[in-house]
Each structure stands twice: as C-alpha cells, then as structure tokens.
Amino acid sequence: MADRIVAITFDDLPYVSAGSNPSTKAAIDAQRRIVQALQRAHVPATGFVNEDKVEALGPAGPLLLAKWNKGLLALGNHGYSHFDSNDFDAGSVEWEVLKGEATIRPMASSAGRTIPFFRFPYNHIGDTEPKRAAIEKLLADHGYRLAASTIDTSDYLFNNAYERAFAKRDRAMMRRVERAYLDHSRIQIDYYAELCRRVFRREVPAIMLLHANRLNAATIQPLLGLFRSGGYRFVSLSDAQSDPAYSTPVAASKFGPMWAYRWARARKVKVDGRLEQEPPVWVGTYAGETP
Ligand SMILES: [Zn+2]
C-alpha cells in the first residue's frame, strides 16, 4: 500500500460546546479522554487554542493545556477569540494573533518549545488578495506558519446534535449520532484523499481537522481506528506540512475550503465539490431543533 500519512489536529481548545458557557467538568472530562487516547496510541497531535476559552475556564484552562505541551502533543494558536478574519483588517488580525499567545507562548517557552502554527477560525485566511498577503506576512513576522487542513467532517454539526441528545439524556440518540459521525468520517477521509490524489497524482500527507468537543472525546478511539484500518501512519503537523504540496501558493477566499480545493484551483485541476457528501439531513435537523 502507498505511504498514507495523517496529522491529527484539534481546534477550539481547551473545549468547545454548542452552549456559550461550557461546564468546567465537561471540559476536563473531554480533555482527559482525548489526551489519554492520543498518548496511549502514541499519536502526535496539535491543539489549537482560543485564549478566551482558556480564560472562561479559570484555573482549569492552563492546567488542561499543559498536557498539550509535552511529548507528542503540541500547542497551536487559534486566536484570542474565535474571530472571523473576513470582518477584520490586518491590524485587528495581528491583535488576535498576539492576544492569542497569552497563555500558550510562555507555557511553550518554559518547556523550550515554540508555537510554530497559527490556524484561522473557519480557515478564513484572507478574503482579498492584499489582505491575504498582509496576513501571511504578519504571521511570518511573528514566527508562524499557516496551519492547513485537508479533512473536514463537519464534526461541529454532529456535535451540536450530540450535545442536544446529551442534554435530553437520550442515550439511544447519542449512539445514533456517534455511528452517523463515524460513518461520515470514513467517507470524508477517503473522499479528501482521492481529491488530493487528483490534484497531485500522488499521496499527500493528510491533516485531520477536529474540534475539542464532547463528541470527539467519545469517539476519538474509533476515529483513530478509521485511519489505522485505512493504512495510515500518524505524524506531527510539522512533518505533514513539510511535504512540498503545502508550499503551493493558495489564493484569497472568503470561504474556508479544505486545502485540496485550494490546490486544485492553484494548479488548474478541475474538481467537482458537489460530489462531496453532506452530513445526513436528520443530524442537522435534530441539531437545530429548539429544546
Ligand atoms: Zn475553530
């Protein structure tokens, strides 16, 4: 089998939930499950942090992040708030980047580490070319590389359904959402791998985009199993992005497509995004129902 590689990444650390005020207990439980599963399986991963989510958890916030500052786990910057760069000028983006370092920069330094990657909320890397270029420059000036991602499973949507089922103590529905999520993830992993092969005519290291939420805490082991049974080996984000594919210049966009779509555009390869499978309709419907 060809060399299949994936880097696992989690966004919205320490913890994100559908409700505005996640409980500290939920955050601690989810982080424990995610970190333990990664450590036991010796899987490298990068966790992208929103500083305002650290603040919201009080003293528990930095304690949870400390687990991501050693061994095969690494911290990344996801901005102070979960801002949308489409609505910001470059100066405000810089403020978000620097304020986003408040906890993670000193934490990493104290362990002799750096924070090599910044990932934009919504993967909005600049909606106009001048802004994208200005953002790229300011990230480089502050020692950051833009973090890419190649596999999106709409995990936030499944998690919204999962949180709703949890709130109703509907265990059968929770299991149903977990199964649907894993089924959809399996399809998306294959879909995006094929998309990358179409663009580059070879295997490209994948980058899995996940969120630090209740659903992924419950399914992290079978999720890793999907990659293992697909013949993947796990590498760090730095290793994945050292592949030359990630040096392909990508254009400004007001949307946040996965990187294969950006690469296809840059390399003028025709791909049809309509072939991508959407999450089951019932998941979105259930997630959106008012309690
Ligand atoms: Zn995010």
PDB file of N, CA and C and ligand atoms in Angstrom, residues 11-12 78 82 121 211, ligand 1:
ATOM      1  N   ASP A  11      -9.034  21.776  17.095  1.00  0.00           N
ATOM      2  CA  ASP A  11      -9.249  23.219  17.223  1.00  0.00           C
ATOM      3  C   ASP A  11     -10.126  23.528  18.437  1.00  0.00           C
ATOM      4  N   ASP A  12     -10.127  24.810  18.789  1.00  0.00           N
ATOM      5  CA  ASP A  12     -11.023  25.341  19.822  1.00  0.00           C
ATOM      6  C   ASP A  12     -10.703  24.791  21.205  1.00  0.00           C
ATOM      7  N   HIS A  78      -4.939  29.720  17.801  1.00  0.00           N
ATOM      8  CA  HIS A  78      -6.186  29.797  17.022  1.00  0.00           C
ATOM      9  C   HIS A  78      -6.839  31.167  17.223  1.00  0.00           C
ATOM     10  N   HIS A  82     -12.772  33.507  18.792  1.00  0.00           N
ATOM     11  CA  HIS A  82     -12.973  32.726  17.568  1.00  0.00           C
ATOM     12  C   HIS A  82     -13.392  33.682  16.459  1.00  0.00           C
ATOM     13  N   PRO A 121      -9.649  30.611  12.585  1.00  0.00           N
ATOM     14  CA  PRO A 121     -11.030  30.167  12.745  1.00  0.00           C
ATOM     15  C   PRO A 121     -11.714  30.149  11.372  1.00  0.00           C
ATOM     16  N   HIS A 211     -12.448  19.104  16.434  1.00  0.00           N
ATOM     17  CA  HIS A 211     -12.652  20.096  17.481  1.00  0.00           C
ATOM     18  C   HIS A 211     -12.655  19.418  18.845  1.00  0.00           C
TER      19      HIS A 211
HETATM   20 ZN    ZN B   1     -12.140  26.965  15.474  1.00  0.00          ZN
END
